[in-house]
Short mmCIF file of C-alpha atoms in Angstrom, two decimals:
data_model
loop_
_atom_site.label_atom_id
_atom_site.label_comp_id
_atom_site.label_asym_id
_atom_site.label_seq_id
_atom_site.Cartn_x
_atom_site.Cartn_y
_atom_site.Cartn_z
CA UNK A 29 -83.92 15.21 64.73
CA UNK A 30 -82.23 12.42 62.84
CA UNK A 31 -79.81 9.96 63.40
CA UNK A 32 -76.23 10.52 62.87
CA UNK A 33 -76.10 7.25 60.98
CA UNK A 34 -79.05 8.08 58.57
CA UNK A 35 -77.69 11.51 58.01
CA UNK A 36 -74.73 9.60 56.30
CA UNK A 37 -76.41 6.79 55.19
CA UNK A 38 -78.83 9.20 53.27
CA UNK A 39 -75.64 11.93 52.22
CA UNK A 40 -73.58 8.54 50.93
CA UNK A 41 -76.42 7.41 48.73
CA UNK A 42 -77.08 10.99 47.73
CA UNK A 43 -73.64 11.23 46.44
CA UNK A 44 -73.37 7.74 45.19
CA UNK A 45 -76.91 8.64 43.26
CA UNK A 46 -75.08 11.93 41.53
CA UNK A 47 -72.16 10.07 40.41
CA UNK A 48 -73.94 7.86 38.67
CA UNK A 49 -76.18 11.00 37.45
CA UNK A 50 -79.60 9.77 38.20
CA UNK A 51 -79.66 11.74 41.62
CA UNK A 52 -83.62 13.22 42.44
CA UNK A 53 -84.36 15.36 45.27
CA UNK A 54 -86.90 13.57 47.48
CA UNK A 55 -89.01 14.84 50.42
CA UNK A 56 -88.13 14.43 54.32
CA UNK A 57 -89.80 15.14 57.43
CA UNK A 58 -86.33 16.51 59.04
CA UNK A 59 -86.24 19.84 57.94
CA UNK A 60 -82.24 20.07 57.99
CA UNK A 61 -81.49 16.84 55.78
CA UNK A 62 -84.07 18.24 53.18
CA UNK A 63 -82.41 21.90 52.88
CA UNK A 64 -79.24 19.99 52.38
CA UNK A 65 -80.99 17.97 49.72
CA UNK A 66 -82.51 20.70 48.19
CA UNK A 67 -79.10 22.31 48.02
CA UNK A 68 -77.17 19.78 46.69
CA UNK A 69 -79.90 18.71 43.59
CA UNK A 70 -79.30 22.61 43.09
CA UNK A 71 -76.03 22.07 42.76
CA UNK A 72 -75.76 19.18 40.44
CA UNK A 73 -78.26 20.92 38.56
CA UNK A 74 -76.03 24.23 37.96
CA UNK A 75 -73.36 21.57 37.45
CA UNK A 76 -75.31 19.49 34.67
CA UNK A 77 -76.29 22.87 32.70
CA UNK A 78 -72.70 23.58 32.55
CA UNK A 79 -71.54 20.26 31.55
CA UNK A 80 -73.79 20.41 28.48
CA UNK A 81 -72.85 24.20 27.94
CA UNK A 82 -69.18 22.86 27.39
CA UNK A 83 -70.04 19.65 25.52
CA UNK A 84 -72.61 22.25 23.19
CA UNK A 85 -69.57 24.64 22.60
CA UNK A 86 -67.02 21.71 22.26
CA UNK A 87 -69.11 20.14 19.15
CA UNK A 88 -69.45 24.24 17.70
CA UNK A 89 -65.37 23.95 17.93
CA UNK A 90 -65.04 20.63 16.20
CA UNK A 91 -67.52 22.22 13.69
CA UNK A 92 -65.83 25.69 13.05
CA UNK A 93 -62.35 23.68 12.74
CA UNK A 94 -63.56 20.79 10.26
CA UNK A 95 -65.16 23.80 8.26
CA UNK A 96 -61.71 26.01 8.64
CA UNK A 97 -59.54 23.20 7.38
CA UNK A 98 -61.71 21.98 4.21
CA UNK A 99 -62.44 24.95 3.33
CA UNK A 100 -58.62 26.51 3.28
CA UNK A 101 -57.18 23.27 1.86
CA UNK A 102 -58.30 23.53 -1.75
CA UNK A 103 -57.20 27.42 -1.90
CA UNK A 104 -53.77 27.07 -0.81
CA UNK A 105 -52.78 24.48 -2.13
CA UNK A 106 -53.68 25.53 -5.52
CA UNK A 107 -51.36 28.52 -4.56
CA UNK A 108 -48.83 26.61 -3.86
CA UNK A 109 -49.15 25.28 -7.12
CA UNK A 110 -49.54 27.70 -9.55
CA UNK A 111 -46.44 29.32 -7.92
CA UNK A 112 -44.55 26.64 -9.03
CA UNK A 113 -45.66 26.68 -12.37
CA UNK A 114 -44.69 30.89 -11.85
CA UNK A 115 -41.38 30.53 -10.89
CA UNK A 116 -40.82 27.73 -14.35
CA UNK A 117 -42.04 30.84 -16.56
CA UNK A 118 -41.78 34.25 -15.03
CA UNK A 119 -38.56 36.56 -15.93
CA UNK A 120 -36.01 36.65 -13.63
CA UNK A 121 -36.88 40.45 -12.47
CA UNK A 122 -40.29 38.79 -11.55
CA UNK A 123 -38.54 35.52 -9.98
CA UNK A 124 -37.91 36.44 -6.06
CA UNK A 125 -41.49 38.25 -5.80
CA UNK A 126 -43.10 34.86 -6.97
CA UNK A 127 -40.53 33.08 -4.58
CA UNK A 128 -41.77 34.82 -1.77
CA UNK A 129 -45.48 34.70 -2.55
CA UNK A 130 -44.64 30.92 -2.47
CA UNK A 131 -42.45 30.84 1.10
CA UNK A 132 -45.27 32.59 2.49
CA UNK A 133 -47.67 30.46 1.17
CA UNK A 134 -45.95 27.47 2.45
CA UNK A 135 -45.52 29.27 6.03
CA UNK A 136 -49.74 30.04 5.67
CA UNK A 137 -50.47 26.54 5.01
CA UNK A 138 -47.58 25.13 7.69
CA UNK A 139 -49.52 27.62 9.96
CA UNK A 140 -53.04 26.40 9.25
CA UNK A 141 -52.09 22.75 9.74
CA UNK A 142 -50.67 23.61 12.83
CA UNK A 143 -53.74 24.89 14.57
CA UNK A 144 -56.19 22.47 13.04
CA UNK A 145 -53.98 19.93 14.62
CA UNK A 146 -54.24 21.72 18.10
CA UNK A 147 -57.30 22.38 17.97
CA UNK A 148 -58.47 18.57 17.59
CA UNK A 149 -56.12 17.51 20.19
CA UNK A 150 -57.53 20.30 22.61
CA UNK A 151 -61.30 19.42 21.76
CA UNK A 152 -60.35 15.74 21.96
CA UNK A 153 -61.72 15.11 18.14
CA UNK A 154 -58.50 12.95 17.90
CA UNK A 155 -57.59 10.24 20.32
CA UNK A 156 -54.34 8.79 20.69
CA UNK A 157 -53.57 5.33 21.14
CA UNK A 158 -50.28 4.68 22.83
CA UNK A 159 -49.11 1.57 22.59
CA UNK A 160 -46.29 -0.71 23.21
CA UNK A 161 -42.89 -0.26 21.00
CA UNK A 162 -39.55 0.36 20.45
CA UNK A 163 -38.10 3.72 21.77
CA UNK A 164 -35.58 3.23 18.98
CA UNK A 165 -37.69 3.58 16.01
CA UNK A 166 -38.92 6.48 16.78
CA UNK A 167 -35.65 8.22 17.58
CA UNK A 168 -34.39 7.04 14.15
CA UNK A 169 -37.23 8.04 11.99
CA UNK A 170 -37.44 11.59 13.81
CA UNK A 171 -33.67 12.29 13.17
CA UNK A 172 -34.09 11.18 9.45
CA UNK A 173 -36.59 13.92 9.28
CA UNK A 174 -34.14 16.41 10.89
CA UNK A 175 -31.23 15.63 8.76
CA UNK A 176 -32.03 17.62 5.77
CA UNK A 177 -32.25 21.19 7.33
CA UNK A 178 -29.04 19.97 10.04
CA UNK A 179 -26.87 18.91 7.08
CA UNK A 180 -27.65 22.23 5.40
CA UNK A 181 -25.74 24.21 8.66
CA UNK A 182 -23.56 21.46 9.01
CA UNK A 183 -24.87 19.91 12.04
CA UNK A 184 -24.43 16.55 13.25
CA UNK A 185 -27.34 14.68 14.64
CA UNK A 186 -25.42 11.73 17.42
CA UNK A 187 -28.39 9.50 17.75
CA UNK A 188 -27.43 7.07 20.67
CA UNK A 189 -30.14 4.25 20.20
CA UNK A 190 -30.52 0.75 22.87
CA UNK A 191 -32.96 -1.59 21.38
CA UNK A 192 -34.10 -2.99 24.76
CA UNK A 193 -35.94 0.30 25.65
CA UNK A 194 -39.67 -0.09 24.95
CA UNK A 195 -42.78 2.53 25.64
CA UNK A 196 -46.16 3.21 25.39
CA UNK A 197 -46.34 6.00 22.98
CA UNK A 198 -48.72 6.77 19.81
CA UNK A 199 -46.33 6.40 16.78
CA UNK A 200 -47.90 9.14 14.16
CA UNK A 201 -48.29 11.69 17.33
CA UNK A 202 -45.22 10.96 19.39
CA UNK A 203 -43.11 11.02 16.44
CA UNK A 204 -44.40 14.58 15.63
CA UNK A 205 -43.68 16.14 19.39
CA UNK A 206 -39.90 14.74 18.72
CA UNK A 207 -39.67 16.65 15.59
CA UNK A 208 -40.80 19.34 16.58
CA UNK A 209 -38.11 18.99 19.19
CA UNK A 210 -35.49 18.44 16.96
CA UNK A 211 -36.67 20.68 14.46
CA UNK A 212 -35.83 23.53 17.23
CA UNK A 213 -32.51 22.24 18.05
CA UNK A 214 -31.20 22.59 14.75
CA UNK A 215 -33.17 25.50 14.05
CA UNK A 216 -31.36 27.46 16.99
CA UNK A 217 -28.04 25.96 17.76
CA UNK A 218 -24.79 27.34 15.78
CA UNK A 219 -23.55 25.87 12.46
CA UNK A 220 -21.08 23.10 12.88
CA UNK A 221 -22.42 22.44 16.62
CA UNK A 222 -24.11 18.43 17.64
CA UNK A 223 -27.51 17.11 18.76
CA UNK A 224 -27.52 14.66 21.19
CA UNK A 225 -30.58 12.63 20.87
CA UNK A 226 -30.63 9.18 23.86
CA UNK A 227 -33.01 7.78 25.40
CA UNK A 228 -32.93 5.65 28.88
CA UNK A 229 -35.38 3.76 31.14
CA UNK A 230 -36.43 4.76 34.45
CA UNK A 231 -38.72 3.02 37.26
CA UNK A 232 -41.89 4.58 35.78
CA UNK A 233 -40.85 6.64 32.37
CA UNK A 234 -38.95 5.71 29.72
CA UNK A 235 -36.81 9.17 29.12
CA UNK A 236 -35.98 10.69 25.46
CA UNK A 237 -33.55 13.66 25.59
CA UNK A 238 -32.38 16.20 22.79
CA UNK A 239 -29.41 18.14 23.80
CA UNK A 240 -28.16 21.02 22.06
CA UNK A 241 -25.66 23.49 21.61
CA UNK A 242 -27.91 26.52 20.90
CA UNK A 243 -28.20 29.33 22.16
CA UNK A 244 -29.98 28.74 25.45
CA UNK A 245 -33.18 30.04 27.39
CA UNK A 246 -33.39 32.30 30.04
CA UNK A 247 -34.33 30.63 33.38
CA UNK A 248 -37.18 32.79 33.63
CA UNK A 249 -38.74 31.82 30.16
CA UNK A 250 -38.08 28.26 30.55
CA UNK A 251 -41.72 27.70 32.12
CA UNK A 252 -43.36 29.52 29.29
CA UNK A 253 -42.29 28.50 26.84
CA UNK A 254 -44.56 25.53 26.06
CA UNK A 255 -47.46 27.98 25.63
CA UNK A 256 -48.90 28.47 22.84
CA UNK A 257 -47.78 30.89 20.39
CA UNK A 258 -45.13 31.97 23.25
CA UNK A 259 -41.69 33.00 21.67
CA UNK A 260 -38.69 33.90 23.81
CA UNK A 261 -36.93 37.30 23.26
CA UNK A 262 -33.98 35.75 21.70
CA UNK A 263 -35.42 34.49 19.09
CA UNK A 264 -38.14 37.43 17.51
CA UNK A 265 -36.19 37.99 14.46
CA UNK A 266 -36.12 34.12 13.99
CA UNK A 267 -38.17 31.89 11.97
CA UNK A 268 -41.04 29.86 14.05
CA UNK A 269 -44.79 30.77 15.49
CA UNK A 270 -44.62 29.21 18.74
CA UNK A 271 -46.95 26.41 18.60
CA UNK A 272 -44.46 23.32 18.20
CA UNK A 273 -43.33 22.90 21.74
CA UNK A 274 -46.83 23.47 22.71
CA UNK A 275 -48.14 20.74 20.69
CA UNK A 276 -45.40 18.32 21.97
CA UNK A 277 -46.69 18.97 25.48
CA UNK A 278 -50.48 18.16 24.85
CA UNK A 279 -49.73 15.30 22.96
CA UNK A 280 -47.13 14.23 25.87
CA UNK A 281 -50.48 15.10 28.85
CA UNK A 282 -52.56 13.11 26.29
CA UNK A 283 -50.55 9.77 26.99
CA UNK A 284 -49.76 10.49 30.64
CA UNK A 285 -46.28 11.69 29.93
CA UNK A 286 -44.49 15.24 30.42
CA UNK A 287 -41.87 17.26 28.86
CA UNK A 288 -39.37 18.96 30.98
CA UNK A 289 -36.48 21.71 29.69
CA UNK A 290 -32.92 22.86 31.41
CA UNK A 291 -30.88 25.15 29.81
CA UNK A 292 -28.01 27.72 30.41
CA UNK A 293 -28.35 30.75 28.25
CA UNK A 294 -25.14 30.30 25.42
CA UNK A 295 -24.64 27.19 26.30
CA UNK A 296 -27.56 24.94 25.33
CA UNK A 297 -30.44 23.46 25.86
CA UNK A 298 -32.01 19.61 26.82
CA UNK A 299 -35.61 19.07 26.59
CA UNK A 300 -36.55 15.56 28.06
CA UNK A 301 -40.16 13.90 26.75
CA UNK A 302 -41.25 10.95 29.12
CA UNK A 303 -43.17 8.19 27.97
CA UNK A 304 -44.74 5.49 30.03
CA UNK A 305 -42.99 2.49 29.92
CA UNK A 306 -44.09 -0.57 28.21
#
């Protein structure tokens, strides 16, 4: 029988040998310590056929989406187009069906962006490169994108910015999860009603916060709704497709943050994105 101290001498380098994945099964005169060897070189085995499984169906994804996405660019945006050009030389009986072909194309192509950009996050064809800067820009440019629709219902964006707060954060995809934030805010809260956008520093996260005065989510939605293509009950006969707050909370996991929501139904809501800080 073999020594207590081999038998863990010879399972550590076993284990040390399949981390660094050169492990081989070798032959021993104790018959115990070899059917644990032949078991675990089983294992890893099972384990390596399944890692390449996933890495072979990972590049068909990246595949079938750089495919989807060149090949539906072209099409709609010549609809787009050529909808325009409609709507400068139709009649006006023929007017709001063009109009509509066009909203819906826009919604189609809004749609198709959407996913392509999930599904690179998800199948990690883009990586994001957080990096240290000002929490301040980004709040300002994301609630210069948000002004157009708020001003159109009369909302008032109160952007509270401190230019001592700094975070790690990619700047192209952090600035998109906010919008999509804000983009909801306005998109459900009343006409004549404020945003709140502020951001403070804590011991570990820096914390951005959009408060509105919408219309609220149920307590027992508020941990679904950052799935994908979830949509609450209240809002059905509203525009939307469900994907924006879940592609503010994979971007968020992708730089070691997390997004957060409370909300009383008819009162509001405040959804809180933390950032590492700088």
């Amino acid at each position: 029988m073999a020594r207590p101290g081999k038998i863990v001498s010879r399972l550590d380098k076993m284990l040390t040998d399949a981390i660094n994945g050169y492990f081989v099964e070798e032959n021993y005169d104790e018959t115990e310590l070899s059917r644990l060897e032949s078991k675990f070189h089983q294992y890893i085995s099972e384990n390596k056929l399944s890692a390449e499984k996933i890495q072979a169906e990972r590049e068909a994804v990246k595949e079938l989406v750089t495919d989807i996405s060149h090949q539906t660019k072209t099409p709609v945006a010549n609809i787009c187009l050529y909808t325009q050009l409609l709507e400068e030389i139709c009649t006006p009986e023929l007017l709001p069906y063009v109009q509509q072909i066009r909203m819906h194309t826009e919604k189609l192509e809004f749609l198709i962006n959407a996913l392509s950009k999930i599904s690179r996050l998800e199948s990690n064809m883009i990586k994001l490169h957080p990096e240290k800067a000002p929490v301040s820009s980004l709040l300002e440019n994301s609630v210069k994108y948000a002004k157009g629709m708020a001003d159109i219902k009369n909302i008032t964006i109160d952007i509270t910015v401190n230019e001592n707060i700094w975070a790690l954060y990619d700047i192209r995809w952090t600035y998109e999860a906010l919008c999509n934030l804000l983009d909801n805010a306005v998109k459900y809260s009343p006409e004549g009603s404020t945003v709140k956008v502020f951001a403070r520093q804590m011991e570990i996260f820096t914390c951005i916060s959009v408060e509105d005065e919408g219309i609220g989510i149920p307590e027992e939605e508020q941990a679904q709704i950052f799935r994908r293509f979830y949509r609450g009950k209240d809002v059905l006969n509203q525009e939307g497709n469900g994907i924006g707050l879940y592609l503010a909370r994979i971007i968020l996991q992708r730089e070691q943050g997390y997004i957060k929501v409370s909300s009383v139904p008819g009162k509001g809501s405040c959804f809180k994105m933390h950032l590492l800080n700088a």
